[in-house]
Coordinates of C-alpha atoms in Angstrom, one line a residue:
X1 CA 6.3 13.8 -9.6
X2 CA 2.5 13.9 -9.4
X3 CA 2.3 11.3 -12.1
X4 CA 4.5 9.0 -9.9
X5 CA 2.3 9.5 -6.9
X6 CA -0.8 8.9 -8.9
X7 CA 0.8 5.6 -10.2
X8 CA 1.6 4.5 -6.7
X9 CA -2.0 5.1 -5.5
X10 CA -3.3 3.4 -8.6
X11 CA -1.0 0.3 -8.1
X12 CA -1.8 -0.1 -4.4
X13 CA -5.6 0.4 -4.9
X14 CA -5.6 -2.0 -7.8
X15 CA -3.8 -4.6 -5.7
X16 CA -6.3 -4.4 -2.9
X17 CA -9.3 -4.3 -5.4
X18 CA -8.5 -7.8 -6.8
X19 CA -8.1 -9.6 -3.5
X20 CA -11.2 -11.8 -2.5
X21 CA -12.5 -12.2 1.0
X22 CA -13.4 -15.4 2.8
X23 CA -14.5 -16.5 6.2
X24 CA -12.6 -19.0 8.2
X25 CA -12.9 -20.8 11.6
X26 CA -9.6 -19.9 13.2
X27 CA -9.7 -23.0 15.4
X28 CA -10.2 -25.6 12.6
X29 CA -8.9 -23.4 9.7
X30 CA -11.8 -24.4 7.7
X31 CA -13.6 -22.0 5.4
X32 CA -17.2 -21.1 6.3
X33 CA -19.9 -19.7 4.0
X34 CA -21.8 -16.8 5.5
X35 CA -24.3 -14.4 3.8
X36 CA -21.9 -11.5 4.4
X37 CA -19.6 -12.9 1.7
X38 CA -22.2 -12.1 -0.9
X39 CA -21.8 -8.4 -0.2
X40 CA -18.0 -8.6 0.1
X41 CA -17.4 -10.6 -3.1
X42 CA -20.5 -10.2 -5.3
X43 CA -22.2 -6.8 -4.8
X44 CA -21.6 -4.5 -1.8
X45 CA -24.2 -2.0 -2.9
X46 CA -26.5 -1.2 -5.9
X47 CA -24.0 1.1 -7.6
X48 CA -20.7 -0.7 -7.2
X49 CA -18.8 -3.9 -7.9
X50 CA -16.6 -5.3 -5.1
X51 CA -13.4 -4.2 -6.9
X52 CA -14.7 -0.6 -7.3
X53 CA -15.6 -0.4 -3.6
X54 CA -12.2 -1.7 -2.5
X55 CA -10.3 0.5 -5.0
X56 CA -12.2 3.6 -3.7
X57 CA -11.4 2.7 -0.1
X58 CA -7.7 2.2 -0.6
X59 CA -7.3 5.3 -2.8
X60 CA -8.9 7.4 -0.1
X61 CA -6.8 5.8 2.6
X62 CA -3.6 6.6 0.7
X63 CA -4.5 10.1 -0.4
X64 CA -6.6 11.3 2.6
X65 CA -5.2 9.2 5.4
X66 CA -8.6 7.7 6.1
X67 CA -11.3 5.7 4.3
X68 CA -14.6 4.5 5.6
X69 CA -17.1 1.7 5.0
X70 CA -20.7 2.7 6.0
X71 CA -22.3 -0.5 7.2
X72 CA -26.1 -0.2 6.6
X73 CA -28.1 -2.7 8.6
X74 CA -31.6 -4.0 8.6
X75 CA -33.3 -2.2 11.5
X76 CA -35.0 -5.3 12.7
X77 CA -32.5 -8.1 12.3
X78 CA -29.2 -6.0 12.3
X79 CA -28.1 -8.0 9.3
X80 CA -25.8 -6.0 7.0
X81 CA -27.7 -5.1 3.8
X82 CA -25.3 -2.7 2.1
X83 CA -21.6 -1.5 2.3
X84 CA -21.1 2.1 1.1
X85 CA -17.5 3.5 0.9
X86 CA -17.2 7.1 2.2
X87 CA -14.4 9.4 0.9
X88 CA -12.1 10.5 3.7
X89 CA -12.8 14.2 3.0
X90 CA -16.5 13.8 3.8
X91 CA -16.0 12.3 7.3
X92 CA -14.9 13.8 10.6
X93 CA -14.0 11.3 13.3
X94 CA -14.1 12.4 17.0
X95 CA -14.2 11.0 20.5
X96 CA -16.7 12.1 23.1
X97 CA -16.0 12.7 26.8
X98 CA -16.9 9.0 27.6
X99 CA -14.4 7.7 25.1
X100 CA -16.8 6.6 22.4
X101 CA -15.9 7.3 18.8
X102 CA -18.3 8.9 16.4
X103 CA -18.2 9.9 12.7
X104 CA -19.8 13.1 11.3
X105 CA -20.6 12.5 7.6
X106 CA -21.4 15.3 5.2
X107 CA -23.9 14.4 2.5
X108 CA -22.3 15.5 -0.8
X109 CA -25.7 16.1 -2.4
X110 CA -27.1 18.6 0.0
X111 CA -24.3 19.4 2.4
X112 CA -26.2 18.1 5.5
X113 CA -24.2 16.4 8.2
X114 CA -25.3 13.2 10.0
X115 CA -23.6 11.2 12.7
X116 CA -22.8 7.5 12.6
X117 CA -21.7 5.4 15.6
X118 CA -18.3 3.7 15.4
X119 CA -20.0 0.3 15.2
X120 CA -21.6 1.1 11.9
X121 CA -18.4 2.3 10.2
X122 CA -15.3 0.4 9.2
X123 CA -12.4 2.9 9.3
X124 CA -9.1 2.1 7.5
X125 CA -6.3 4.4 8.5
X126 CA -2.9 5.4 7.3
X127 CA -0.1 6.1 9.8
X128 CA -1.7 7.6 12.9
X129 CA -0.4 9.7 15.8
X130 CA -3.5 9.2 18.1
X131 CA -5.1 6.0 16.9
X132 CA -8.3 7.9 15.9
X133 CA -7.4 9.5 12.6
X134 CA -4.8 8.6 10.0
X135 CA -2.2 10.6 8.1
X136 CA -2.0 10.4 4.4
X137 CA 1.2 9.3 2.6
X138 CA 1.2 12.8 1.0
X139 CA 1.4 14.5 4.4
X140 CA 4.2 12.2 5.6
X141 CA 6.2 12.8 2.5
X142 CA 5.5 16.6 2.5
X143 CA 9.2 17.5 2.5
X144 CA 10.1 15.2 -0.3
X145 CA 7.1 16.3 -2.3
X146 CA 8.0 20.0 -1.7
X147 CA 11.6 19.5 -2.8
X148 CA 10.6 17.5 -5.8
X149 CA 8.0 20.1 -6.8
X150 CA 10.6 22.8 -6.6
X151 CA 12.8 20.8 -9.0
X152 CA 9.8 20.3 -11.3
X153 CA 9.1 24.1 -11.3
X154 CA 12.8 24.7 -12.1
X155 CA 12.5 22.3 -15.0
X156 CA 9.3 24.0 -16.2
X157 CA 10.9 27.4 -16.0
X158 CA 13.9 26.1 -17.9
X159 CA 11.8 24.9 -20.8
X160 CA 9.4 27.8 -20.8
X161 CA 12.4 30.0 -21.5
X162 CA 13.2 28.1 -24.6
X163 CA 15.7 25.9 -23.1
X164 CA 18.3 28.7 -23.2
X165 CA 20.5 29.3 -20.2
X166 CA 20.8 32.8 -18.7
X167 CA 23.8 34.8 -19.7
X168 CA 25.5 38.1 -20.2
X169 CA 25.7 40.3 -23.3
X170 CA 29.1 42.1 -23.5
X171 CA 30.2 45.0 -25.7
X172 CA 32.9 47.6 -25.7
X173 CA 30.4 50.2 -26.9
X174 CA 29.1 52.5 -24.1
X175 CA 25.4 51.8 -23.5
X176 CA 24.6 54.6 -21.0
X177 CA 22.0 57.3 -21.5
X178 CA 18.4 57.3 -22.6
X179 CA 16.9 56.8 -26.1
X180 CA 13.3 57.0 -27.4
X181 CA 11.1 53.9 -26.6
X182 CA 10.1 52.5 -30.0
X183 CA 6.9 51.1 -28.5
X184 CA 5.7 54.1 -26.6
X185 CA 6.1 57.4 -28.4
X186 CA 7.4 60.3 -26.3
X187 CA 8.8 57.9 -23.6
X188 CA 12.5 57.5 -22.9
X189 CA 14.1 54.2 -22.0
X190 CA 17.7 53.3 -21.0
X191 CA 19.9 51.8 -23.7
X192 CA 20.6 48.7 -21.6
X193 CA 17.0 48.2 -20.7
X194 CA 16.0 48.4 -24.4
X195 CA 18.7 46.0 -25.4
X196 CA 17.7 43.5 -22.7
X197 CA 14.0 43.8 -23.7
X198 CA 14.6 43.2 -27.4
X199 CA 16.9 40.2 -26.7
X200 CA 14.3 38.6 -24.4
X201 CA 11.5 39.3 -26.9
X202 CA 13.4 37.6 -29.7
X203 CA 15.1 34.7 -27.9
X204 CA 12.8 33.8 -24.9
X205 CA 9.8 31.6 -24.7
X206 CA 9.1 28.1 -26.2
X207 CA 8.3 29.4 -29.7
X208 CA 11.8 31.0 -29.9
X209 CA 13.7 27.8 -28.8
X210 CA 16.9 27.2 -30.8
X211 CA 16.4 30.5 -32.8
X212 CA 19.7 31.7 -34.3
X213 CA 21.0 34.9 -32.7
X214 CA 22.7 37.6 -34.8
X215 CA 24.9 39.9 -32.8
X216 CA 26.1 43.3 -34.1
X217 CA 27.9 46.4 -32.6
X218 CA 30.5 44.1 -31.1
X219 CA 28.0 42.2 -28.8
X220 CA 29.2 38.9 -27.3
X221 CA 26.9 36.5 -25.5
X222 CA 28.3 34.4 -22.6
X223 CA 26.2 31.8 -20.7
X224 CA 26.6 31.9 -17.0
X225 CA 24.0 29.3 -15.7
X226 CA 24.5 25.6 -15.6
X227 CA 23.5 23.5 -18.6
X228 CA 20.7 20.9 -18.4
X229 CA 23.3 18.1 -18.1
X230 CA 25.3 19.9 -15.4
X231 CA 22.1 20.5 -13.4
X232 CA 21.5 16.7 -13.6
X233 CA 17.7 17.1 -14.2
X234 CA 17.2 13.5 -15.1
X235 CA 19.1 12.3 -12.0
X236 CA 17.1 14.6 -9.7
X237 CA 13.8 13.3 -11.2
X238 CA 14.9 9.8 -10.5
X239 CA 15.8 10.6 -6.9
X240 CA 12.3 12.1 -6.4
X241 CA 10.6 9.0 -7.9
X242 CA 12.6 6.7 -5.6
X243 CA 11.7 8.8 -2.5
X244 CA 8.0 8.7 -3.4
X245 CA 8.2 4.9 -4.1
X246 CA 9.8 4.4 -0.6
X247 CA 6.9 6.2 1.1
X248 CA 4.3 4.1 -0.7
X249 CA 6.3 0.9 -0.5
X250 CA 6.1 0.4 -4.3
X251 CA 9.0 -1.5 -6.1
X252 CA 10.6 0.7 -8.7
X253 CA 10.0 -1.7 -11.5
X254 CA 6.2 -1.1 -11.1
X255 CA 6.9 2.5 -11.9
X256 CA 9.0 1.6 -14.9
X257 CA 12.2 2.7 -13.0
X258 CA 15.3 1.0 -11.9
X259 CA 16.8 -2.2 -13.3
X260 CA 14.3 -4.4 -15.2
X261 CA 15.5 -8.0 -14.5
X262 CA 12.9 -10.7 -14.4
X263 CA 14.4 -12.7 -11.5
X264 CA 14.9 -9.7 -9.3
X265 CA 11.4 -8.3 -10.2
X266 CA 9.9 -11.6 -9.1
X267 CA 11.6 -11.3 -5.7
X268 CA 10.5 -7.6 -5.5
X269 CA 6.9 -8.7 -6.2
X270 CA 7.0 -11.1 -3.3
X271 CA 8.6 -8.4 -1.1
X272 CA 5.8 -6.1 -2.2
X273 CA 3.2 -8.5 -1.0
X274 CA 4.9 -9.3 2.3
X275 CA 6.1 -5.9 3.4
X276 CA 3.6 -3.5 1.7
X277 CA 0.3 -5.3 1.1
X278 CA 0.3 -7.6 4.2
X279 CA 0.1 -4.9 6.8
X280 CA -2.7 -3.2 4.9
X281 CA -4.6 -6.4 4.5
X282 CA -4.2 -7.2 8.2
X283 CA -5.8 -3.9 9.1
X284 CA -8.8 -4.6 6.8
X285 CA -9.2 -8.1 8.1
X286 CA -9.2 -7.0 11.8
X287 CA -11.5 -4.1 11.2
X288 CA -14.0 -6.0 9.2
X289 CA -14.0 -9.0 11.5
X290 CA -14.8 -6.8 14.5
X291 CA -17.4 -4.6 12.8
X292 CA -19.1 -6.9 10.3
X293 CA -19.5 -10.1 12.2
X294 CA -21.9 -10.6 15.1
X295 CA -20.4 -11.1 18.6
X296 CA -21.7 -14.7 18.5
X297 CA -19.8 -15.4 15.3
X298 CA -16.6 -14.0 16.7
X299 CA -17.1 -16.0 19.9
X300 CA -17.5 -19.1 17.9
X301 CA -14.1 -18.5 16.2
X302 CA -15.1 -17.0 12.9
X303 CA -13.0 -14.3 11.3
X304 CA -12.7 -12.6 7.9
X305 CA -9.6 -13.2 5.8
X306 CA -8.4 -11.7 2.5
X307 CA -6.7 -14.0 0.1
X308 CA -3.4 -12.5 -1.1
X309 CA -2.5 -15.4 -3.3
X310 CA -4.0 -13.5 -6.2
X311 CA -1.1 -11.1 -6.0
X312 CA 1.5 -13.9 -6.0
X313 CA 0.2 -15.8 -9.0
X314 CA 2.8 -14.4 -11.3
X315 CA 5.6 -16.3 -9.5
X316 CA 4.7 -19.8 -10.8
X317 CA 8.0 -21.5 -9.9
X318 CA 8.2 -20.3 -6.3
X319 CA 4.5 -21.0 -5.7
X320 CA 4.5 -24.5 -7.2
X321 CA 7.6 -25.4 -5.2
X322 CA 6.0 -24.1 -2.0
X323 CA 2.8 -26.1 -2.7
X324 CA 4.8 -29.2 -3.4
X325 CA 6.8 -29.0 -0.1
X326 CA 3.7 -28.2 1.9
X327 CA 1.8 -31.2 0.4
X328 CA 4.7 -33.6 0.9
X329 CA 5.0 -32.8 4.6
X330 CA 1.3 -33.3 5.1
X331 CA 0.3 -29.6 5.7
X332 CA -1.7 -29.1 2.5
X333 CA -4.1 -31.5 0.8
X334 CA -4.8 -31.2 -2.9
X335 CA -8.1 -29.5 -2.2
X336 CA -6.3 -27.0 0.2
X337 CA -4.1 -26.0 -2.7
X338 CA -7.1 -25.8 -5.1
X339 CA -8.9 -23.4 -2.7
X340 CA -5.8 -21.1 -2.6
X341 CA -5.9 -21.1 -6.4
X342 CA -9.7 -20.5 -6.5
X343 CA -10.2 -23.9 -8.1
X344 CA -12.9 -26.5 -7.3
X345 CA -12.3 -29.4 -5.0
X346 CA -11.6 -32.8 -6.5
X347 CA -12.8 -36.2 -5.3
X348 CA -10.4 -37.7 -2.7
X349 CA -8.5 -34.4 -2.6
X350 CA -8.9 -33.9 1.2
X351 CA -6.5 -36.8 2.0
X352 CA -3.2 -35.7 3.2
X353 CA 0.1 -37.5 2.4
X354 CA 3.1 -38.2 4.7
X355 CA 6.4 -39.8 3.9
X356 CA 7.5 -43.0 5.7
X357 CA 11.2 -42.0 5.2
X358 CA 11.0 -39.9 8.4
X359 CA 10.2 -41.4 11.8
X360 CA 10.3 -40.1 15.4
X361 CA 13.6 -40.6 17.1
X362 CA 11.9 -42.4 19.9
X363 CA 10.7 -45.1 17.5
X364 CA 13.9 -45.3 15.5
X365 CA 15.4 -48.3 17.4
X366 CA 12.2 -50.3 17.2
X367 CA 11.6 -49.6 13.5
X368 CA 15.3 -50.4 12.8
X369 CA 15.0 -53.8 14.5
X370 CA 11.8 -54.6 12.6
X371 CA 13.4 -53.7 9.3
X372 CA 16.4 -55.9 10.0
X373 CA 14.3 -59.0 10.8
X374 CA 14.4 -58.7 14.6
X375 CA 18.2 -58.3 15.0
X376 CA 20.2 -55.2 15.8

């Protein structure tokens, strides 16, 4: 159970860690180079690479419900000089009486608390009930996790007891009365209690698994609990994994579960990007655009975008078909495709193509007459 949750967090955080950021003019759709991209794509702070920072942020968002980017600015120019990810457990977010949001941050080194304004913190939330703080996936899936944990504890108890089911020892010999306790001189113990204790000592525990039992005095052993197969341990574990995967939005094949068919896995990979990653990426884009760009840049039409094509590169056939169609209808140029693939521009690659096989209906009669030499 907990391994599956850890895998889900690892998969999602790794997916976010490898996606590069770029700046685009939303009016012209052209990419724009700004100094901030050096922090986002090259080195956000002295200690971390961009992928480490993004992985920490997403892992905290999933496990804690909130993750935070501390935006450190130059005190004179207000330019961003460093981005420091803050774990969700170190930050308390609150709103004052005037409606402004603040963040109390605890220094892990000395325990001191300092307060940051909302403008200097990018906050990435999980599902939220109030729009201020997020709820972790683990909180939302608490009932599923509790049920799965109970099943896991049942499994553990089963194997700790040597894999032997509970049962009944039967005999026609009377077992009433007291006898001397062989372990404590001078103490009396019931015959039934002594027999039970000796049976459990010899046949319980992992070191006694599959030990052959020798019964005398007419004793008979009859199992009364369900067998491992009847309890459907494997099936119950699979149900727990599926439930956890649904909460995280992770396809089962990424957890090495379910059917492993290449064609269906490719479609599941696309669905993972569209349904799971895209909403997360959108939140990051909106928060970073609003907090990391100057008002003048936002007013001029600039916004930060995260390129999700890195997650779709495995589906070569679908991607190449899409590029081909977009180029043939004049939407993409060769260089547009190269940029999506993180490849350099080529000379003449900005020209767009269009087919002459399709014409506006309003021009159809005129072009038809010209093609037929002036006659209808």
